[in-house]
Tab-separated table of C-alpha atoms in Angstrom:
chain	number	residue	atom	x	y	z
A	1	MET	CA	0.000	0.000	0.000
A	2	THR	CA	1.046	3.639	-0.394
A	3	VAL	CA	2.310	5.398	2.689
A	4	PRO	CA	1.258	9.098	2.687
A	5	HIS	CA	3.987	11.660	3.173
A	6	THR	CA	3.388	15.197	4.410
A	7	PRO	CA	6.102	17.611	3.264
A	8	PRO	CA	7.163	20.689	5.254
A	9	THR	CA	4.915	23.684	4.602
A	10	ASP	CA	7.766	25.725	3.122
A	11	LEU	CA	8.662	23.089	0.494
A	12	PRO	CA	6.760	21.943	-2.599
A	13	ALA	CA	4.969	18.627	-2.375
A	14	ALA	CA	7.213	15.630	-3.138
A	15	PRO	CA	6.161	12.241	-4.509
A	16	SER	CA	5.550	9.454	-2.031
A	17	ALA	CA	8.700	7.953	-0.608
A	18	LEU	CA	7.262	4.452	-0.936
A	19	GLN	CA	5.322	3.069	-3.879
A	20	LEU	CA	3.146	-0.006	-4.161
A	21	HIS	CA	4.977	-2.767	-6.006
A	22	ASP	CA	2.802	-5.026	-8.130
A	23	ALA	CA	4.683	-8.317	-8.400
A	24	ARG	CA	2.096	-10.044	-10.564
A	25	PRO	CA	3.202	-11.375	-13.957
A	26	PHE	CA	2.481	-8.948	-16.766
A	27	PHE	CA	-0.109	-11.331	-18.211
A	28	ASP	CA	-2.080	-11.154	-14.951
A	29	LYS	CA	-1.944	-7.363	-14.991
A	30	ALA	CA	-3.017	-7.152	-18.635
A	31	LEU	CA	-5.886	-9.592	-18.151
A	32	ALA	CA	-7.151	-7.816	-15.016
A	33	TYR	CA	-6.889	-4.463	-16.801
A	34	GLY	CA	-8.783	-5.830	-19.802
A	35	VAL	CA	-11.610	-7.213	-17.668
A	36	SER	CA	-11.959	-4.100	-15.506
A	37	HIS	CA	-11.988	-1.775	-18.548
A	38	GLY	CA	-14.401	-3.863	-20.576
A	39	ILE	CA	-11.813	-4.830	-23.189
A	40	VAL	CA	-11.822	-8.562	-22.416
A	41	SER	CA	-15.411	-9.808	-22.475
A	42	GLY	CA	-16.891	-12.650	-20.507
A	43	ASP	CA	-16.873	-14.868	-23.610
A	44	ARG	CA	-13.195	-14.155	-24.235
A	45	LEU	CA	-12.415	-14.857	-20.571
A	46	ALA	CA	-14.266	-18.188	-20.853
A	47	ALA	CA	-12.226	-19.034	-23.975
A	48	ILE	CA	-9.007	-18.268	-22.093
A	49	ASN	CA	-10.099	-20.487	-19.203
A	50	ALA	CA	-10.819	-23.288	-21.675
A	51	ASP	CA	-7.491	-22.934	-23.530
A	52	ALA	CA	-5.266	-22.624	-20.445
A	53	PRO	CA	-5.442	-26.311	-19.400
A	54	LYS	CA	-4.688	-27.388	-22.966
A	55	GLY	CA	-1.629	-25.163	-23.062
A	56	MET	CA	-0.416	-26.426	-19.686
A	57	VAL	CA	-0.637	-30.036	-20.828
A	58	GLN	CA	1.190	-29.284	-24.085
A	59	ILE	CA	4.013	-27.511	-22.280
A	60	ALA	CA	4.297	-30.185	-19.575
A	61	ARG	CA	4.456	-32.888	-22.272
A	62	TYR	CA	7.154	-30.989	-24.196
A	63	PHE	CA	9.423	-30.581	-21.188
A	64	GLY	CA	8.690	-33.799	-19.332
A	65	SER	CA	5.405	-35.439	-18.429
A	66	GLU	CA	1.820	-34.198	-18.384
A	67	PHE	CA	0.895	-36.852	-15.791
A	68	LEU	CA	2.816	-35.383	-12.834
A	69	ARG	CA	1.298	-32.554	-10.788
A	70	PRO	CA	4.635	-30.748	-10.208
A	71	GLU	CA	5.254	-30.743	-13.970
A	72	LEU	CA	1.798	-29.302	-14.614
A	73	GLU	CA	2.324	-26.589	-12.003
A	74	LYS	CA	5.656	-25.663	-13.530
A	75	ALA	CA	4.011	-25.712	-16.985
A	76	ARG	CA	1.490	-23.177	-15.711
A	77	ASP	CA	4.320	-20.899	-14.600
A	78	ARG	CA	6.074	-21.345	-17.949
A	79	MET	CA	2.916	-20.550	-19.904
A	80	VAL	CA	2.168	-17.407	-17.901
A	81	ASN	CA	5.772	-16.262	-18.279
A	82	LEU	CA	5.835	-16.969	-22.028
A	83	ILE	CA	2.679	-14.906	-22.539
A	84	SER	CA	4.080	-12.129	-20.337
A	85	LEU	CA	7.333	-12.080	-22.343
A	86	TYR	CA	5.440	-11.833	-25.616
A	87	LEU	CA	3.082	-9.107	-24.436
A	88	LEU	CA	5.895	-7.051	-22.899
A	89	GLU	CA	7.999	-7.345	-26.054
A	90	THR	CA	5.203	-6.527	-28.519
A	91	THR	CA	3.437	-3.771	-26.562
A	92	GLY	CA	6.327	-2.156	-24.743
A	93	GLY	CA	4.565	-2.772	-21.438
A	94	ASP	CA	1.377	-0.897	-22.387
A	95	LEU	CA	-1.480	-2.552	-20.462
A	96	HIS	CA	-4.182	-1.319	-22.820
A	97	GLU	CA	-2.399	-2.673	-25.910
A	98	ALA	CA	-1.708	-5.939	-24.088
A	99	ALA	CA	-5.372	-6.307	-23.158
A	100	VAL	CA	-6.374	-5.686	-26.778
A	101	SER	CA	-3.888	-8.352	-27.872
A	102	LEU	CA	-5.531	-10.842	-25.496
A	103	ARG	CA	-8.940	-9.857	-26.841
A	104	ASP	CA	-8.079	-10.122	-30.530
A	105	HIS	CA	-5.909	-13.243	-30.498
A	106	SER	CA	-6.158	-16.690	-29.019
A	107	PHE	CA	-4.620	-17.426	-25.657
A	108	LEU	CA	-2.404	-20.205	-27.043
A	109	SER	CA	-1.091	-17.973	-29.845
A	110	ARG	CA	0.317	-15.541	-27.246
A	111	SER	CA	2.059	-18.451	-25.497
A	112	LYS	CA	3.473	-19.659	-28.809
A	113	GLY	CA	4.641	-16.131	-29.553
A	114	GLY	CA	6.729	-16.138	-26.375
A	115	SER	CA	8.106	-19.576	-27.180
A	116	ASP	CA	9.096	-18.453	-30.691
A	117	MET	CA	10.885	-15.427	-29.230
A	118	LEU	CA	12.976	-17.680	-27.017
A	119	LYS	CA	13.723	-20.113	-29.831
A	120	ARG	CA	15.062	-17.240	-31.933
A	121	LEU	CA	17.142	-16.108	-28.967
A	122	ILE	CA	18.588	-19.585	-28.414
A	123	ALA	CA	19.399	-19.879	-32.117
A	124	LEU	CA	21.721	-16.873	-31.831
A	125	PRO	CA	25.363	-17.761	-31.052
A	126	GLU	CA	26.497	-17.757	-27.444
A	127	SER	CA	30.199	-17.354	-28.213
A	128	SER	CA	32.218	-15.435	-30.799
A	129	ASN	CA	34.536	-18.424	-31.154
A	130	PHE	CA	33.846	-20.203	-34.451
A	131	GLY	CA	34.563	-23.562	-32.830
A	132	MET	CA	31.959	-23.129	-30.074
A	133	GLY	CA	28.767	-23.475	-32.106
A	134	GLY	CA	25.656	-24.796	-30.391
A	135	TYR	CA	23.867	-28.059	-31.029
A	136	ALA	CA	20.241	-28.667	-31.911
A	137	ASP	CA	19.741	-31.119	-29.041
A	138	ALA	CA	20.546	-28.324	-26.575
A	139	GLU	CA	17.438	-26.339	-27.525
A	140	THR	CA	14.989	-28.078	-25.168
A	141	PRO	CA	16.984	-27.646	-21.921
A	142	LEU	CA	17.815	-24.055	-22.852
A	143	LEU	CA	14.172	-23.342	-23.617
A	144	ALA	CA	13.231	-24.879	-20.270
A	145	THR	CA	15.566	-22.449	-18.533
A	146	TRP	CA	14.595	-19.354	-20.479
A	147	SER	CA	10.861	-19.986	-20.275
A	148	LEU	CA	11.081	-19.018	-16.597
A	149	ARG	CA	13.408	-16.016	-16.990
A	150	SER	CA	12.285	-12.392	-16.843
A	151	HIS	CA	11.783	-10.025	-19.752
A	152	ALA	CA	14.744	-7.947	-18.549
A	153	ASP	CA	16.937	-11.059	-18.681
A	154	TYR	CA	15.626	-11.808	-22.164
A	155	ARG	CA	16.407	-8.316	-23.445
A	156	ALA	CA	19.915	-8.350	-21.974
A	157	GLU	CA	20.685	-11.759	-23.473
A	158	LEU	CA	19.187	-10.772	-26.815
A	159	ALA	CA	21.450	-7.712	-26.967
A	160	ARG	CA	24.506	-9.799	-26.030
A	161	ARG	CA	23.849	-12.546	-28.546
A	162	THR	CA	22.915	-10.119	-31.314
A	163	LEU	CA	26.292	-8.415	-30.886
A	164	ILE	CA	28.024	-11.803	-31.020
A	165	ALA	CA	26.129	-12.724	-34.190
A	166	GLN	CA	27.152	-9.435	-35.814
A	167	THR	CA	30.772	-9.988	-34.773
A	168	LEU	CA	30.768	-13.486	-36.271
A	169	GLY	CA	29.136	-12.119	-39.419
A	170	ALA	CA	31.784	-9.417	-39.782
A	171	ALA	CA	34.609	-11.910	-39.245
A	172	GLN	CA	33.133	-14.272	-41.806
A	173	TRP	CA	32.696	-11.443	-44.319
A	174	LEU	CA	36.332	-10.390	-43.889
A	175	ALA	CA	37.544	-13.982	-44.199
A	176	GLU	CA	35.584	-14.422	-47.426
A	177	GLN	CA	37.427	-11.481	-48.978
A	178	TYR	CA	40.566	-13.612	-48.717
A	179	ASP	CA	38.931	-16.898	-49.766
A	180	LEU	CA	39.115	-18.232	-46.224
A	181	ASP	CA	36.319	-20.748	-45.762
A	182	PRO	CA	34.164	-20.622	-42.596
A	183	ASP	CA	34.885	-24.322	-42.066
A	184	GLU	CA	38.573	-23.465	-41.709
A	185	LEU	CA	37.716	-20.877	-39.061
A	186	GLU	CA	35.623	-23.452	-37.226
A	187	ALA	CA	38.290	-26.152	-37.455
A	188	ALA	CA	40.906	-23.735	-36.102
A	189	GLY	CA	38.640	-22.502	-33.292
A	190	ALA	CA	39.208	-18.905	-34.383
A	191	ASP	CA	37.834	-16.027	-32.315
A	192	ALA	CA	35.762	-13.643	-34.426
A	193	GLU	CA	37.369	-10.590	-32.804
A	194	ALA	CA	40.835	-11.917	-33.686
A	195	VAL	CA	39.754	-12.474	-37.291
A	196	ILE	CA	38.421	-8.905	-37.502
A	197	ARG	CA	41.591	-7.455	-36.017
A	198	THR	CA	43.714	-9.438	-38.471
A	199	GLY	CA	41.608	-8.257	-41.400
A	200	LEU	CA	42.046	-4.642	-40.282
A	201	LEU	CA	45.766	-5.195	-39.786
A	202	MET	CA	46.128	-6.605	-43.279
A	203	GLN	CA	44.279	-3.611	-44.723
A	204	ALA	CA	46.587	-1.241	-42.846
A	205	LEU	CA	49.866	-2.964	-43.729
A	206	ALA	CA	49.328	-3.559	-47.430
A	207	PRO	CA	45.808	-2.874	-48.705
A	208	LYS	CA	46.796	-3.358	-52.360
A	209	SER	CA	49.590	-5.891	-51.985
A	210	ALA	CA	49.429	-9.165	-53.874
A	211	ASP	CA	51.002	-10.738	-50.788
A	212	LEU	CA	47.690	-10.332	-49.012
A	213	ASP	CA	45.403	-11.915	-51.584
A	214	GLU	CA	45.022	-14.846	-49.177
A	215	TRP	CA	44.780	-15.084	-45.424
A	216	PRO	CA	48.380	-15.232	-44.180
A	217	SER	CA	50.153	-17.896	-42.236
A	218	ALA	CA	52.540	-16.762	-39.502
A	219	VAL	CA	55.515	-17.284	-41.861
A	220	ARG	CA	54.028	-15.155	-44.650
A	221	PHE	CA	52.898	-12.489	-42.209
A	222	GLU	CA	56.377	-12.258	-40.710
A	223	LYS	CA	57.899	-11.727	-44.164
A	224	ILE	CA	55.411	-8.977	-44.991
A	225	VAL	CA	56.110	-7.111	-41.749
A	226	ALA	CA	59.881	-7.591	-42.097
A	227	ALA	CA	59.751	-6.008	-45.551
A	228	LEU	CA	57.816	-3.026	-44.145
A	229	ARG	CA	60.315	-2.597	-41.325
A	230	LYS	CA	63.119	-2.296	-43.862
A	231	LYS	CA	61.314	0.626	-45.481
A	232	LYS	CA	61.205	2.373	-42.059
A	233	LEU	CA	57.769	3.820	-42.682
A	234	PRO	CA	55.770	5.148	-39.714
A	235	ALA	CA	52.872	3.107	-38.465
A	236	PRO	CA	49.443	4.266	-39.690
A	237	THR	CA	47.625	6.490	-37.222
A	238	GLN	CA	44.143	5.704	-38.495
A	239	LEU	CA	42.383	2.794	-40.097
A	240	ARG	CA	39.960	2.668	-42.957
A	241	LEU	CA	37.223	0.097	-42.918
A	242	PRO	CA	37.456	-2.463	-45.719
A	243	PRO	CA	35.658	-1.322	-48.882
A	244	GLY	CA	32.301	-2.954	-49.400
A	245	LEU	CA	31.797	-3.758	-45.714
A	246	PRO	CA	28.017	-3.991	-45.126
A	247	VAL	CA	26.591	-1.094	-43.139
A	248	ASP	CA	25.172	-3.317	-40.398
A	249	LEU	CA	28.638	-4.755	-39.708
A	250	ARG	CA	30.601	-1.521	-39.531
A	251	GLU	CA	30.053	-0.842	-35.843
A	252	VAL	CA	31.469	-4.184	-34.657
A	253	VAL	CA	34.476	-3.797	-36.976
A	254	GLN	CA	35.042	-0.219	-35.831
A	255	ALA	CA	35.103	-1.471	-32.236
A	256	GLN	CA	38.353	-3.357	-32.953
A	257	CYS	CA	40.201	-0.445	-34.560
A	258	ALA	CA	41.667	0.955	-31.342
A	259	ALA	CA	43.361	-2.352	-30.455
A	260	VAL	CA	44.876	-2.657	-33.931
A	261	LEU	CA	46.154	0.929	-33.903
A	262	ALA	CA	47.822	0.255	-30.553
A	263	ASP	CA	49.586	-2.823	-31.953
A	264	LEU	CA	50.773	-1.342	-35.249
A	265	PRO	CA	53.813	0.493	-33.798
A	266	LYS	CA	54.961	-2.757	-32.172
A	267	LEU	CA	54.974	-4.363	-35.583
A	268	VAL	CA	56.265	-1.613	-37.849
A	269	GLU	CA	58.391	0.733	-35.725
A	270	SER	CA	59.656	-1.456	-32.894
A	271	ALA	CA	62.956	-3.292	-32.810
A	272	THR	CA	61.320	-6.197	-30.989
A	273	PRO	CA	62.114	-9.401	-32.899
A	274	LEU	CA	59.099	-10.546	-34.897
A	275	ARG	CA	59.617	-14.168	-33.922
A	276	GLY	CA	58.944	-13.249	-30.312
A	277	LEU	CA	55.799	-11.307	-31.168
A	278	LEU	CA	54.426	-14.014	-33.434
A	279	ARG	CA	55.238	-17.130	-31.447
A	280	PRO	CA	52.057	-19.186	-30.863
A	281	THR	CA	51.993	-18.583	-27.098
A	282	SER	CA	52.545	-14.817	-27.164
A	283	ALA	CA	49.900	-12.349	-26.004
A	284	PHE	CA	50.213	-10.490	-29.305
A	285	ARG	CA	49.552	-13.600	-31.370
A	286	ALA	CA	46.489	-14.397	-29.260
A	287	ARG	CA	44.873	-11.150	-30.418
A	288	TYR	CA	45.131	-12.119	-34.076
A	289	PHE	CA	44.299	-15.107	-36.243
A	290	LEU	CA	47.093	-16.416	-38.455
A	291	LEU	CA	46.929	-19.742	-40.217
A	292	ASP	CA	49.141	-22.502	-38.871
A	293	ASP	CA	51.261	-23.974	-41.646
A	294	PRO	CA	54.035	-26.081	-40.073
A	295	LEU	CA	55.344	-27.132	-43.461
A	296	ALA	CA	55.776	-23.527	-44.537
A	297	ALA	CA	57.761	-23.007	-41.349
A	298	VAL	CA	59.969	-25.969	-42.239
A	299	ASP	CA	60.527	-24.565	-45.744
A	300	ASP	CA	61.437	-21.202	-44.257
A	301	TYR	CA	63.869	-22.833	-41.854
A	302	HIS	CA	65.711	-24.688	-44.620
A	303	ARG	CA	65.880	-21.571	-46.764
A	304	SER	CA	67.456	-19.725	-43.846
A	305	LEU	CA	70.091	-22.467	-43.616
A	306	ASP	CA	70.793	-22.073	-47.337
A	307	ASP	CA	71.241	-18.326	-46.833
A	308	LEU	CA	73.713	-18.933	-44.010
A	309	ASP	CA	75.833	-21.118	-46.294
A	310	GLY	CA	76.658	-18.033	-48.361
A	311	ASP	CA	76.606	-20.138	-51.519
A	312	ASP	CA	75.515	-18.328	-54.666
A	313	GLU	CA	74.680	-21.602	-56.360
A	314	PRO	CA	70.978	-22.364	-56.726
A	315	PRO	CA	69.810	-24.446	-53.772
A	316	GLN	CA	69.670	-28.167	-54.331
A	317	PRO	CA	66.313	-29.964	-54.129
A	318	ALA	CA	65.323	-29.927	-50.486
A	319	SER	CA	64.898	-33.599	-49.757
A	320	LYS	CA	64.459	-32.673	-46.074
A	321	THR	CA	61.451	-30.568	-47.023
A	322	TRP	CA	59.928	-33.503	-48.885
A	323	THR	CA	60.590	-35.795	-45.938
A	324	LYS	CA	59.029	-33.363	-43.481
A	325	THR	CA	56.081	-32.819	-45.777
A	326	VAL	CA	55.308	-36.432	-46.570
A	327	GLN	CA	56.342	-37.784	-43.129
A	328	GLY	CA	56.623	-41.307	-44.492
A	329	ASN	CA	53.163	-41.220	-46.080
A	330	ASP	CA	54.332	-41.848	-49.639
A	331	ASP	CA	51.452	-44.045	-50.797
A	332	GLU	CA	49.532	-42.834	-53.837
A	333	HIS	CA	46.466	-41.694	-51.844
A	334	SER	CA	48.530	-39.581	-49.446
A	335	LEU	CA	50.608	-38.067	-52.249
A	336	LEU	CA	47.536	-37.165	-54.287
A	337	THR	CA	46.104	-35.512	-51.166
A	338	LEU	CA	49.274	-33.451	-50.808
A	339	PHE	CA	49.344	-32.486	-54.484
A	340	LEU	CA	45.663	-31.492	-54.388
A	341	CYS	CA	46.276	-29.223	-51.379
A	342	LEU	CA	49.141	-27.558	-53.249
A	343	ALA	CA	47.004	-27.016	-56.352
A	344	ALA	CA	44.116	-25.631	-54.297
A	345	GLY	CA	46.349	-23.246	-52.341
A	346	VAL	CA	45.503	-24.648	-48.895
A	347	PRO	CA	47.888	-25.854	-46.156
A	348	LYS	CA	49.799	-28.940	-47.262
A	349	LYS	CA	48.413	-32.152	-45.783
A	350	THR	CA	48.545	-35.856	-46.593
A	351	LEU	CA	45.301	-36.559	-44.729
A	352	LEU	CA	42.014	-34.648	-44.890
A	353	THR	CA	38.952	-34.817	-42.680
A	354	GLU	CA	35.542	-34.909	-44.332
A	355	LYS	CA	34.976	-31.289	-43.314
A	356	THR	CA	38.355	-30.129	-44.647
A	357	ALA	CA	37.778	-32.020	-47.888
A	358	ALA	CA	34.427	-30.288	-48.352
A	359	SER	CA	36.053	-26.929	-47.623
A	360	LEU	CA	38.737	-27.647	-50.208
A	361	VAL	CA	36.142	-28.485	-52.872
A	362	ARG	CA	34.259	-25.258	-52.145
A	363	LYS	CA	37.477	-23.273	-52.449
A	364	VAL	CA	38.373	-24.919	-55.763
A	365	ARG	CA	34.922	-24.219	-57.158
A	366	LYS	CA	35.027	-20.641	-56.007
A	367	SER	CA	38.610	-19.688	-56.849
A	368	GLY	CA	39.805	-22.432	-59.193
A	369	TRP	CA	42.947	-24.501	-58.792
A	370	GLN	CA	46.475	-24.496	-60.210
A	371	PRO	CA	47.734	-28.049	-60.903
A	372	PRO	CA	51.149	-26.716	-62.094
A	373	LEU	CA	51.916	-25.694	-58.494
A	374	ALA	CA	51.931	-29.356	-57.472
A	375	THR	CA	54.093	-30.263	-60.462
A	376	GLU	CA	56.588	-27.546	-59.529
A	377	PHE	CA	56.698	-28.821	-55.950
A	378	ILE	CA	57.429	-32.346	-57.187
A	379	GLN	CA	60.231	-31.089	-59.444
A	380	SER	CA	61.751	-28.993	-56.657
A	381	HIS	CA	61.458	-31.329	-53.693
A	382	ALA	CA	60.646	-34.941	-54.607
A	383	PRO	CA	63.450	-37.530	-54.879
A	384	ALA	CA	64.761	-37.343	-58.427
A	385	VAL	CA	64.314	-41.046	-58.990
A	386	HIS	CA	60.537	-40.773	-58.396
A	387	GLN	CA	59.770	-37.368	-59.867
A	388	GLN	CA	58.516	-38.576	-63.229
A	389	ASP	CA	56.326	-41.237	-61.626
A	390	TYR	CA	54.781	-38.681	-59.293
A	391	ILE	CA	54.169	-36.216	-62.134
A	392	THR	CA	52.491	-38.962	-64.156
A	393	LEU	CA	50.328	-39.897	-61.161
A	394	TRP	CA	49.318	-36.288	-60.627
A	395	THR	CA	48.659	-35.546	-64.295
A	396	SER	CA	46.427	-38.594	-64.590
A	397	PHE	CA	44.462	-37.512	-61.503
A	398	VAL	CA	43.988	-33.990	-62.854
A	399	GLN	CA	42.656	-35.276	-66.163
A	400	ASP	CA	40.208	-37.650	-64.475
A	401	ALA	CA	39.112	-35.417	-61.581
A	402	GLU	CA	38.966	-31.877	-62.965
A	403	LYS	CA	35.471	-32.121	-64.434
A	404	THR	CA	34.017	-33.498	-61.192
A	405	LEU	CA	35.843	-31.105	-58.872
A	406	LEU	CA	34.804	-28.036	-60.868
A	407	SER	CA	31.281	-29.189	-61.721
A	408	ASP	CA	28.523	-26.671	-61.025
A	409	MET	CA	25.883	-29.392	-61.228
A	410	ASP	CA	27.108	-31.309	-58.173
A	411	TYR	CA	25.359	-28.927	-55.761
A	412	GLN	CA	25.758	-31.066	-52.638
A	413	MET	CA	29.329	-32.096	-53.567
A	414	HIS	CA	28.362	-35.774	-53.395
A	415	ASP	CA	30.337	-36.700	-56.520
A	416	ALA	CA	33.363	-34.576	-55.616
A	417	LEU	CA	33.622	-35.957	-52.085
A	418	ALA	CA	33.136	-39.516	-53.347
A	419	LEU	CA	36.033	-38.912	-55.738
A	420	LEU	CA	38.288	-37.642	-52.964
A	421	ARG	CA	37.404	-40.572	-50.698
A	422	ARG	CA	38.295	-42.948	-53.498
A	423	GLU	CA	41.495	-41.320	-54.786
A	424	CYS	CA	42.836	-39.348	-51.845
A	425	ASN	CA	43.308	-39.856	-48.115
A	426	VAL	CA	40.067	-38.730	-46.425
A	427	THR	CA	38.977	-39.762	-42.943
A	428	ALA	CA	35.723	-39.189	-41.085
């Protein structure tokens, strides 16, 4: 109840210090308001009373059992809360509008409206890590939890998850500009914020450079930054958003600009060794997403040894590189897998998962492939005694597989994946 308050005679009247708090669910308030103001008629009230038990049974059955009294009581609470959530969301808390909604629409439709709101909420990502996607079988327990949460909780979670979804969307858009497949981001467990920061960093360091036509590995990135350090150019003091970035994604990308600007001097102007900054366990590396390509690191290591020799003669075929690359997997299936990765421009592997194989096919169909790259690798690194055999093996595969791999009629990639399972080294 309201406690009256008498202000001093020389001061203007002040509002009551205590106010009555109505703790009823919003549905109860709207229904009572509708009845008292003649909005909800006796017939409509009778229809609501008839529909309520049906809704309780449906909800109890969905979440457990309709034969247990505790489940039915909890179902009643869920139903009232679902209707309250829907009415609050659609009317902005206006009791008159809520009462009209109850008059003009069926009772069960308002409950379903609240349930649909929560399902859309649950479908939004919980984490900005690409490897932390949800699972369909988690919907029911999450819905059970959220069906009893308040509208304020719903709005806060909706805002949080919407921001995460926009961040993931921006990261995916940036990755696509460099032909980086979302499956690769998922397999690597990339954080969306790190992907965005890397995309901004690449734009700042060399927006028109051919070196940045693909998402960089740590080795490639180190070479790009080392070349910039030699030029002794100052670090950029402002960042431009990537051209073509959708308007609805600009805000989440802009939010990462400050962190990138703070890191640019460490990269371009500092004397700190790049190897230390870019080592996998460093704090700097954790803020960015660079592809892991161990074989590229091995190649770089052997080239550095060649440079230390001081020999002006062209380097001999790097049999060590071949050994490190193949790692004893020199059967035809493993070699064809390696050659295909080289031709597709993806990290060199002798074994693909189903998901990576599908990602490779999508990349080939989107960007094409370059079989000569595999031939050049064979000529440069394979044992001389086997080079011709390997080239023949690869050429035969290209002739037989090209039509299937590049087909625009194989929408679900069934034929392409069947080919790779048969000819290459693909595991579940």
